[in-house]
Short mmCIF file of C-alpha atoms in Angstrom, two decimals:
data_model
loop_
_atom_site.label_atom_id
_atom_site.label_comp_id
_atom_site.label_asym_id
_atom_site.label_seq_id
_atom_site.Cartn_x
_atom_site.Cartn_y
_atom_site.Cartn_z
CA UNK A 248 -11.56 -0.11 -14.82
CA UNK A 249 -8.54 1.75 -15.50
CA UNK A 250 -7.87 -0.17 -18.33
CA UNK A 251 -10.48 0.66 -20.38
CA UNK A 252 -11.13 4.55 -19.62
CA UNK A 253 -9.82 4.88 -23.47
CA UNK A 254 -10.51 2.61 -26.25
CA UNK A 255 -7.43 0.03 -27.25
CA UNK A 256 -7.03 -2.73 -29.71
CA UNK A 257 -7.41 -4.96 -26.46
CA UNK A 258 -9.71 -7.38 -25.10
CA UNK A 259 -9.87 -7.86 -21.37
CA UNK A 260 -10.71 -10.92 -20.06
CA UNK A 261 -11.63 -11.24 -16.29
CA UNK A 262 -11.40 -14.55 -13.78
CA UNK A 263 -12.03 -14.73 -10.21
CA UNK A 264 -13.22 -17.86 -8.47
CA UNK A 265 -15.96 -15.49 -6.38
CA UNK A 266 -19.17 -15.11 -8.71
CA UNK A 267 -19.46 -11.62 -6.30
CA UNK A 268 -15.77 -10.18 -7.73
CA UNK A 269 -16.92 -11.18 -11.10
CA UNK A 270 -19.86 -9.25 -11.15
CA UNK A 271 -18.62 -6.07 -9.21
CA UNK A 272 -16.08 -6.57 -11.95
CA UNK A 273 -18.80 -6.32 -14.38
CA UNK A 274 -20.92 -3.78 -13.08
CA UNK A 275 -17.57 -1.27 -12.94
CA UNK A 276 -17.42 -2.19 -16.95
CA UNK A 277 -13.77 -2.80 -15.86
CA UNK A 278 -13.63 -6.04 -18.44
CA UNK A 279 -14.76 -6.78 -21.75
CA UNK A 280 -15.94 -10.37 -20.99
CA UNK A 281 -15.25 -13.16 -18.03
CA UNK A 282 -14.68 -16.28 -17.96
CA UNK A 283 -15.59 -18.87 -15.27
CA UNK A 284 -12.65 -21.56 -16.47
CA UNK A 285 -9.21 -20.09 -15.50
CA UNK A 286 -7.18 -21.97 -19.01
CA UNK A 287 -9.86 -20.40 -21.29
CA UNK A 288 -9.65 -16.91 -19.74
CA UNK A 289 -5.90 -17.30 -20.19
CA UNK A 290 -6.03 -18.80 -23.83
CA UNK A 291 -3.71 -16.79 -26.41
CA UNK A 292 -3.72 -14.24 -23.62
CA UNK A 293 -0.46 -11.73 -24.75
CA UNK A 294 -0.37 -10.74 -20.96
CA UNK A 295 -1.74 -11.99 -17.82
CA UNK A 296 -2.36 -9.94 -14.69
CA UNK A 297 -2.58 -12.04 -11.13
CA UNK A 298 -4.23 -10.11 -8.31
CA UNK A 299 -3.75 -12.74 -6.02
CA UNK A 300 -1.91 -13.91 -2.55
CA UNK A 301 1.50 -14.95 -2.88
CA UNK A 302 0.20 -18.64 -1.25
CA UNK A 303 -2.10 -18.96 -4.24
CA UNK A 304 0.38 -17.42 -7.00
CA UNK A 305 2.55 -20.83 -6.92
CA UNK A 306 -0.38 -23.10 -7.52
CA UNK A 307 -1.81 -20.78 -10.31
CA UNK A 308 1.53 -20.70 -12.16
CA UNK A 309 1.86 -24.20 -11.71
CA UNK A 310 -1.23 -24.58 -13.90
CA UNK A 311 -0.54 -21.97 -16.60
CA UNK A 312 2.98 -22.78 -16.86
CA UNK A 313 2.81 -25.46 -19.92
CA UNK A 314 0.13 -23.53 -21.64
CA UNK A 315 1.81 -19.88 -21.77
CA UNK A 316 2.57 -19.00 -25.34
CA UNK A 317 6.10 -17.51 -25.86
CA UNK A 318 6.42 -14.33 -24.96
CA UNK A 319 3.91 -13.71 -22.71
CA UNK A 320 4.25 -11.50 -19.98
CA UNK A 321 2.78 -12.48 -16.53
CA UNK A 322 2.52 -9.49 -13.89
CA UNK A 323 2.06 -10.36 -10.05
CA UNK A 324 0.20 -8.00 -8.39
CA UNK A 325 1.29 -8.46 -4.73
CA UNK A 326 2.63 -6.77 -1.52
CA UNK A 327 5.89 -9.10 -1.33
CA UNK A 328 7.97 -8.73 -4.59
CA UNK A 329 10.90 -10.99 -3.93
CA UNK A 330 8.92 -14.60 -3.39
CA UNK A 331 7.18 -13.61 -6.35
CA UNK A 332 9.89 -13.45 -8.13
CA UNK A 333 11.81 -16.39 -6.64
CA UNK A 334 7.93 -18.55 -7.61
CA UNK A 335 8.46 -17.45 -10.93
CA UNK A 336 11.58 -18.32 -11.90
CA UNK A 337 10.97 -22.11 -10.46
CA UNK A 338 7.65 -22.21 -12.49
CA UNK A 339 7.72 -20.16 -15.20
CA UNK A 340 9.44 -21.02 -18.61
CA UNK A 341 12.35 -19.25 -20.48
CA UNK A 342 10.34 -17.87 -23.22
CA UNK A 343 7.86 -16.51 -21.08
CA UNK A 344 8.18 -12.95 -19.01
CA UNK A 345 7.14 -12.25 -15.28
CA UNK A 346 7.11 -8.92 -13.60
CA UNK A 347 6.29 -8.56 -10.23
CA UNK A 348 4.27 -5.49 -9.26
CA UNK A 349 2.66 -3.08 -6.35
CA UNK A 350 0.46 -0.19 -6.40
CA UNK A 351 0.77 2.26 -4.03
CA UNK A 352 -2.48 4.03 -3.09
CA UNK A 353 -2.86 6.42 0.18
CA UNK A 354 -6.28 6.84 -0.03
CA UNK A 355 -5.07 11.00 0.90
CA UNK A 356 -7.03 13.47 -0.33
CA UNK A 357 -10.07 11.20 -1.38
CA UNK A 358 -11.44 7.76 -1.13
CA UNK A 359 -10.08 4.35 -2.26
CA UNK A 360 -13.17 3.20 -4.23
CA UNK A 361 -13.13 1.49 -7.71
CA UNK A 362 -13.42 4.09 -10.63
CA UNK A 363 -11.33 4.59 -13.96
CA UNK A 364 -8.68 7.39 -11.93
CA UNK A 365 -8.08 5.28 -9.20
CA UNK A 366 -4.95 4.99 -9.95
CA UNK A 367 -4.02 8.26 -11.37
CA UNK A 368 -0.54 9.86 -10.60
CA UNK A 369 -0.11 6.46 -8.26
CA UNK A 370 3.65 4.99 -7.83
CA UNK A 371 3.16 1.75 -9.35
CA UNK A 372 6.35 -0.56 -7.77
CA UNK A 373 7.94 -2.94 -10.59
CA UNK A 374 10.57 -5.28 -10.35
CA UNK A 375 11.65 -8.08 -12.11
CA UNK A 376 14.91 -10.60 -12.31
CA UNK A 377 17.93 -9.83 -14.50
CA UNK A 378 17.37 -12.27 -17.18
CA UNK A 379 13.82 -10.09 -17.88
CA UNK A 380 13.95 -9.14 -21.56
CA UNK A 381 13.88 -5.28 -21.56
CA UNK A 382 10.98 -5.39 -23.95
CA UNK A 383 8.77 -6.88 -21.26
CA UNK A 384 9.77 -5.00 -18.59
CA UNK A 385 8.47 -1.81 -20.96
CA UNK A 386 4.93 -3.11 -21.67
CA UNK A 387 4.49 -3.44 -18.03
CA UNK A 388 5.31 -0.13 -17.62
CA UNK A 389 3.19 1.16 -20.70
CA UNK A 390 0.43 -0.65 -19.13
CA UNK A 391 1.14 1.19 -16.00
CA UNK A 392 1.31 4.32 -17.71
CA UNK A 393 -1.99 3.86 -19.56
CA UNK A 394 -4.39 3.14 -16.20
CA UNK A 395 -2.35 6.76 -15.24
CA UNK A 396 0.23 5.46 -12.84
CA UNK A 397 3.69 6.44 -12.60
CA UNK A 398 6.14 3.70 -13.15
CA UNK A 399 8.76 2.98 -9.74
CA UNK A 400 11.22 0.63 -10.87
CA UNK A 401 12.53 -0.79 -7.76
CA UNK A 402 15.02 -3.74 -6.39
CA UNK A 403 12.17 -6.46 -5.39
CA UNK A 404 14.25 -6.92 -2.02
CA UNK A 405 14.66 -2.93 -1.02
CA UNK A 406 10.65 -2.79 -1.57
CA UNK A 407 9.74 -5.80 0.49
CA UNK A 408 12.18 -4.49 3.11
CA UNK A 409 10.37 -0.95 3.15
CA UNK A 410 6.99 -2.36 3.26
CA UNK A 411 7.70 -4.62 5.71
CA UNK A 412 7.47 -1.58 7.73
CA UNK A 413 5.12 0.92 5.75
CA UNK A 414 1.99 -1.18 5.07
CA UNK A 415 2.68 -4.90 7.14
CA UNK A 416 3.75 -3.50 10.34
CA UNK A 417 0.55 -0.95 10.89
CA UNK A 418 -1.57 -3.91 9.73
CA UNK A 419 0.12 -6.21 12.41
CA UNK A 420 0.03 -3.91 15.25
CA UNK A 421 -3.57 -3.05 14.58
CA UNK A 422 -4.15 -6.90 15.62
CA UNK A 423 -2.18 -7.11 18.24
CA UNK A 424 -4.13 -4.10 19.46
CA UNK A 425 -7.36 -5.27 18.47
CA UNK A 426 -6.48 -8.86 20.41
CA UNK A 427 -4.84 -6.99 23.26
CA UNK A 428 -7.85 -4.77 24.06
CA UNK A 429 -10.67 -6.68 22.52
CA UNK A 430 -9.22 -9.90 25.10
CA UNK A 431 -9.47 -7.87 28.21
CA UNK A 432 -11.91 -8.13 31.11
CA UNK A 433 -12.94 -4.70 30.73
CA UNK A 434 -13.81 -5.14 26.92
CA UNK A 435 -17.35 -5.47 27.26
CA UNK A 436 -17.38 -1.99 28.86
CA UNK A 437 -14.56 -0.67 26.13
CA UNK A 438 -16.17 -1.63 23.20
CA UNK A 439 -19.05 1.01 23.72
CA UNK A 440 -16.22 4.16 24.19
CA UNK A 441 -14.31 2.67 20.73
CA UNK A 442 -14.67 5.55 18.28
CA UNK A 443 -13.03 6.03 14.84
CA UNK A 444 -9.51 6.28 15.78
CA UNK A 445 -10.03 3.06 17.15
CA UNK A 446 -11.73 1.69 14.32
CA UNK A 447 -9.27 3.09 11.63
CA UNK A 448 -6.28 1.73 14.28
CA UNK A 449 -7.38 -2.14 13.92
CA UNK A 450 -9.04 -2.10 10.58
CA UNK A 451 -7.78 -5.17 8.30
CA UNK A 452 -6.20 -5.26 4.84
CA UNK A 453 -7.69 -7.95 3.75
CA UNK A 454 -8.84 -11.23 4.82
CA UNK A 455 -7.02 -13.59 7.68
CA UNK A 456 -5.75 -16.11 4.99
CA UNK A 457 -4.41 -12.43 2.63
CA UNK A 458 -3.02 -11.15 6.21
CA UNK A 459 -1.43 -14.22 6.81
CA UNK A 460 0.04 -14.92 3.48
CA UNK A 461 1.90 -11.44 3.39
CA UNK A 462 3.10 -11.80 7.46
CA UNK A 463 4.42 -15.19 6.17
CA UNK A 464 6.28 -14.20 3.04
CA UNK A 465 7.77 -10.88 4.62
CA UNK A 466 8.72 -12.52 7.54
CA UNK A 467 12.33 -11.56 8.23
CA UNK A 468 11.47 -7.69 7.00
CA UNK A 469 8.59 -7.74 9.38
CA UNK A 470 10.24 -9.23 12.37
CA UNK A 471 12.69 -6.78 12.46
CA UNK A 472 10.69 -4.26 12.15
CA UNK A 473 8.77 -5.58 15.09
CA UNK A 474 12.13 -4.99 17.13
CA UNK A 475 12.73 -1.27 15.79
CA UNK A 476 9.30 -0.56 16.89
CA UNK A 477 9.49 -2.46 20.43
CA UNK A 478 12.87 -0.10 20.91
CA UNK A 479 10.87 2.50 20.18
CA UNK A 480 7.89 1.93 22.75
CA UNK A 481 10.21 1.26 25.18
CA UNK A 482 11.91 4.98 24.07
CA UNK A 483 8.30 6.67 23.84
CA UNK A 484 7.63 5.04 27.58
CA UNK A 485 10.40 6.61 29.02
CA UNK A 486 9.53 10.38 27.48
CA UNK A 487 6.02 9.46 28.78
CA UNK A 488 7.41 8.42 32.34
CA UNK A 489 10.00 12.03 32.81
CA UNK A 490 7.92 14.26 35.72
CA UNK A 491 6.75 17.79 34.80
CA UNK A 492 9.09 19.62 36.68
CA UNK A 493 7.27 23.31 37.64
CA UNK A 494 10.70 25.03 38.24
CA UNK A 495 11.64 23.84 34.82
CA UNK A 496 8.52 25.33 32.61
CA UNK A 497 10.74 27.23 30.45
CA UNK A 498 12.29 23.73 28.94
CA UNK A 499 9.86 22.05 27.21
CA UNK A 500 9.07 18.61 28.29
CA UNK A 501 10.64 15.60 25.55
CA UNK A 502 7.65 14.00 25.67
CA UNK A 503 6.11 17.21 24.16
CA UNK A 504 9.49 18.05 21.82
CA UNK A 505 9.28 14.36 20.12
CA UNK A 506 5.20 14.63 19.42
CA UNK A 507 5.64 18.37 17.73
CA UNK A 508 8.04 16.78 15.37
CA UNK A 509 6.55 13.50 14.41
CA UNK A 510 3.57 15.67 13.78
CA UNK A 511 5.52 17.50 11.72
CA UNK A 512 7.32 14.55 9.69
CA UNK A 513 3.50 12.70 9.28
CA UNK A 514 2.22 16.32 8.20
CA UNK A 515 5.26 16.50 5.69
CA UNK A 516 4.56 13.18 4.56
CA UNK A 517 0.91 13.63 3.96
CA UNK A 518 1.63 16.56 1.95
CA UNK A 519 3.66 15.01 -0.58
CA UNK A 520 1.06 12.02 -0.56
CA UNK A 521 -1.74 14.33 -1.79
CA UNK A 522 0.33 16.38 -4.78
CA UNK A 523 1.83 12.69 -5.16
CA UNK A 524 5.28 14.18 -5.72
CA UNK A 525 8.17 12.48 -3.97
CA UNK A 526 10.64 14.32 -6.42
CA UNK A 527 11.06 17.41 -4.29
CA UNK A 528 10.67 17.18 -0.39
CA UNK A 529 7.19 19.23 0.05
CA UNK A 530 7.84 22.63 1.09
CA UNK A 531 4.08 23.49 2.22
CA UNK A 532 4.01 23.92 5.85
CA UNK A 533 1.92 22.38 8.23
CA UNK A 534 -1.23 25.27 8.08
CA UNK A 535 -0.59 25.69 4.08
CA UNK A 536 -1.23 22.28 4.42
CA UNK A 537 -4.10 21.68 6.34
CA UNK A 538 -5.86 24.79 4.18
CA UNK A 539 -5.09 22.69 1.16
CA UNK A 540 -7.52 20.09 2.27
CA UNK A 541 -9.67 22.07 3.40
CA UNK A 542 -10.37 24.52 0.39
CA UNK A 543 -10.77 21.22 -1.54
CA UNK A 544 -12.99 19.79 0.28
CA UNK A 545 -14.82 22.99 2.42
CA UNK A 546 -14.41 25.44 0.11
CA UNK A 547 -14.10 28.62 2.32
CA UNK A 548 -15.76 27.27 5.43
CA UNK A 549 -13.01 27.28 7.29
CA UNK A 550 -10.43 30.31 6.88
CA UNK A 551 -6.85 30.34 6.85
CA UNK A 552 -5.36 29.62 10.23
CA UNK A 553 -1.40 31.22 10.82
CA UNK A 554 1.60 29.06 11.17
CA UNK A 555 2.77 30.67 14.56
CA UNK A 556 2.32 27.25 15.92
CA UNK A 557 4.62 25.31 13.53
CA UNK A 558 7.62 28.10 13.69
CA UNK A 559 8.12 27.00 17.31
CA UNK A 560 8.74 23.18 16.51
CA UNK A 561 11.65 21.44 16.74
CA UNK A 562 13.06 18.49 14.84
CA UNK A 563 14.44 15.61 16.89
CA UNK A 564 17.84 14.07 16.05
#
């Protein structure tokens, strides 16, 4: 939909093998026209976009591959930027461009529904091999401009690496947690107390074919990040397992010391998230913070609340 909040001398052309995508696709007036066959939706085509999972991304460009007029460029939209690239360059011919590409959406501050500014002020990861032609490489970033993005070029294995931990690990713990507690003999009893942190905890990214495909492809970034976060459990444990000592209530307990300033890190984090400005570390404190969200969305329901509470915290080292 992004694509067409202005006019352009552009067609857009959509595919999708589900008849239900192609008519949300449709109904969002987010393409000019579909097509049901893949070759004619792709036929004289100047660029091609590919929303799909990286186990489905070989096949497709196995298809395309003799048919791709010279000079095309081919974007990948995908959460593993690497095996994209390494697919390409097996299938893809010389005279043709590929781009590999991620959009980063939150979903802080509002809702991750389709509309035209979904995308607006977004990082938009690119990355592509050495032997790109810098031409290409700048109409995928004009196209990332014009849907209101902001361009992140970025080294395809650094990305993979950070979202190995960022967006696959969350998604992977939420099913071990989901199969851990959903398993147990006192599930049927649990399942009734589950509220929304639960529910946000386990939620999936996608279907168990899409989960797959990216645990699969990011495997070595995601196993060790597996490890970093089993050290860490095992270091949260032990803060969890050190006895209140009464004739020690001056000190303040670890456990305590290390929650005040991951709070503080995640607040930190969300604030940049929402004025989706990584350029300068966020300065708003924690209460400036909270008020921020709350005058957008509450207007003056709720009043300004002091930052006694965050002078006090501490940052771990």
């Amino acid at each position: 939909a992004g694509l067409r909040r202005e006019e352009g001398n552009f067609e857009v052309v959509g595919h999708d093998k589900e008849p239900d995508a192609v008519a949300a696709a449709k109904r969002q007036n987010a393409v000019d026209r579909t097509e049901w066959n893949l070759y004619r939706a792709c036929d004289k085509a100047e660029m091609i976009i590919l929303a799909i999972p990286l186990a489905e991304l070989e096949a497709i460009l196995k298809l395309l591959a003799a048919d791709l007029r010279p000079g095309t460029l081919v974007m990948a939209v995908n959460k593993v930027m690497q095996p994209a690239l390494d697919v390409a360059a097996k299938h893809i011919p010389d005279d043709v461009h590929f781009v590999a590409a991620h959009p980063i959406l939150t979903g802080v501050g509002g809702t991750l529904t389709v509309r035209p500014d979904l995308f607006t002020g977004a990082p938009f990861c690119l990355a592509s091999s050495v032997e790109t032609d810098p031409s290409a490489i700048q109409l995928a970033s004009d196209l990332v401009e014009r849907i209101g993005a902001k361009p992140l070029f970025i080294d395809a294995q650094e990305h993979d690496g950070i979202i190995a931990g960022v967006e696959l690990l969350p998604q992977f713990f939420g099913m071990t947690l989901m199969q851990t507690l959903g398993g147990g003999a006192g599930w049927t009893e649990a399942r009734k107390l589950a509220g929304r942190q639960f529910a946000q905890s386990t939620e999936p990214a996608g279907s168990a074919d899409r989960l797959f495909s990216d645990f699969v492809a990011n495997k070595r970034n995601l196993l060790l990040r597996i490890d970093q976060l089993q050290e860490a459990l095992s270091n949260w444990r032990g803060l969890l397992e050190e006895e209140i000592v009464p004739e020690l209530q001056e000190e303040e307990h670890p456990l305590l010391t290390a929650l005040k300033a991951t709070i503080k890190q995640r607040e930190a984090w969300e604030a940049g998230a929402f004025l989706k400005n990584w350029e300068e570390a966020p300065r708003t404190d924690a209460a400036e913070t909270r008020n921020m969200f709350q005058q957008m969305f509450f207007g003056n329901l709720f009043q300004r609340r002091g930052s006694a509470e965050e002078k006090n915290d501490k940052v771990a080292r």
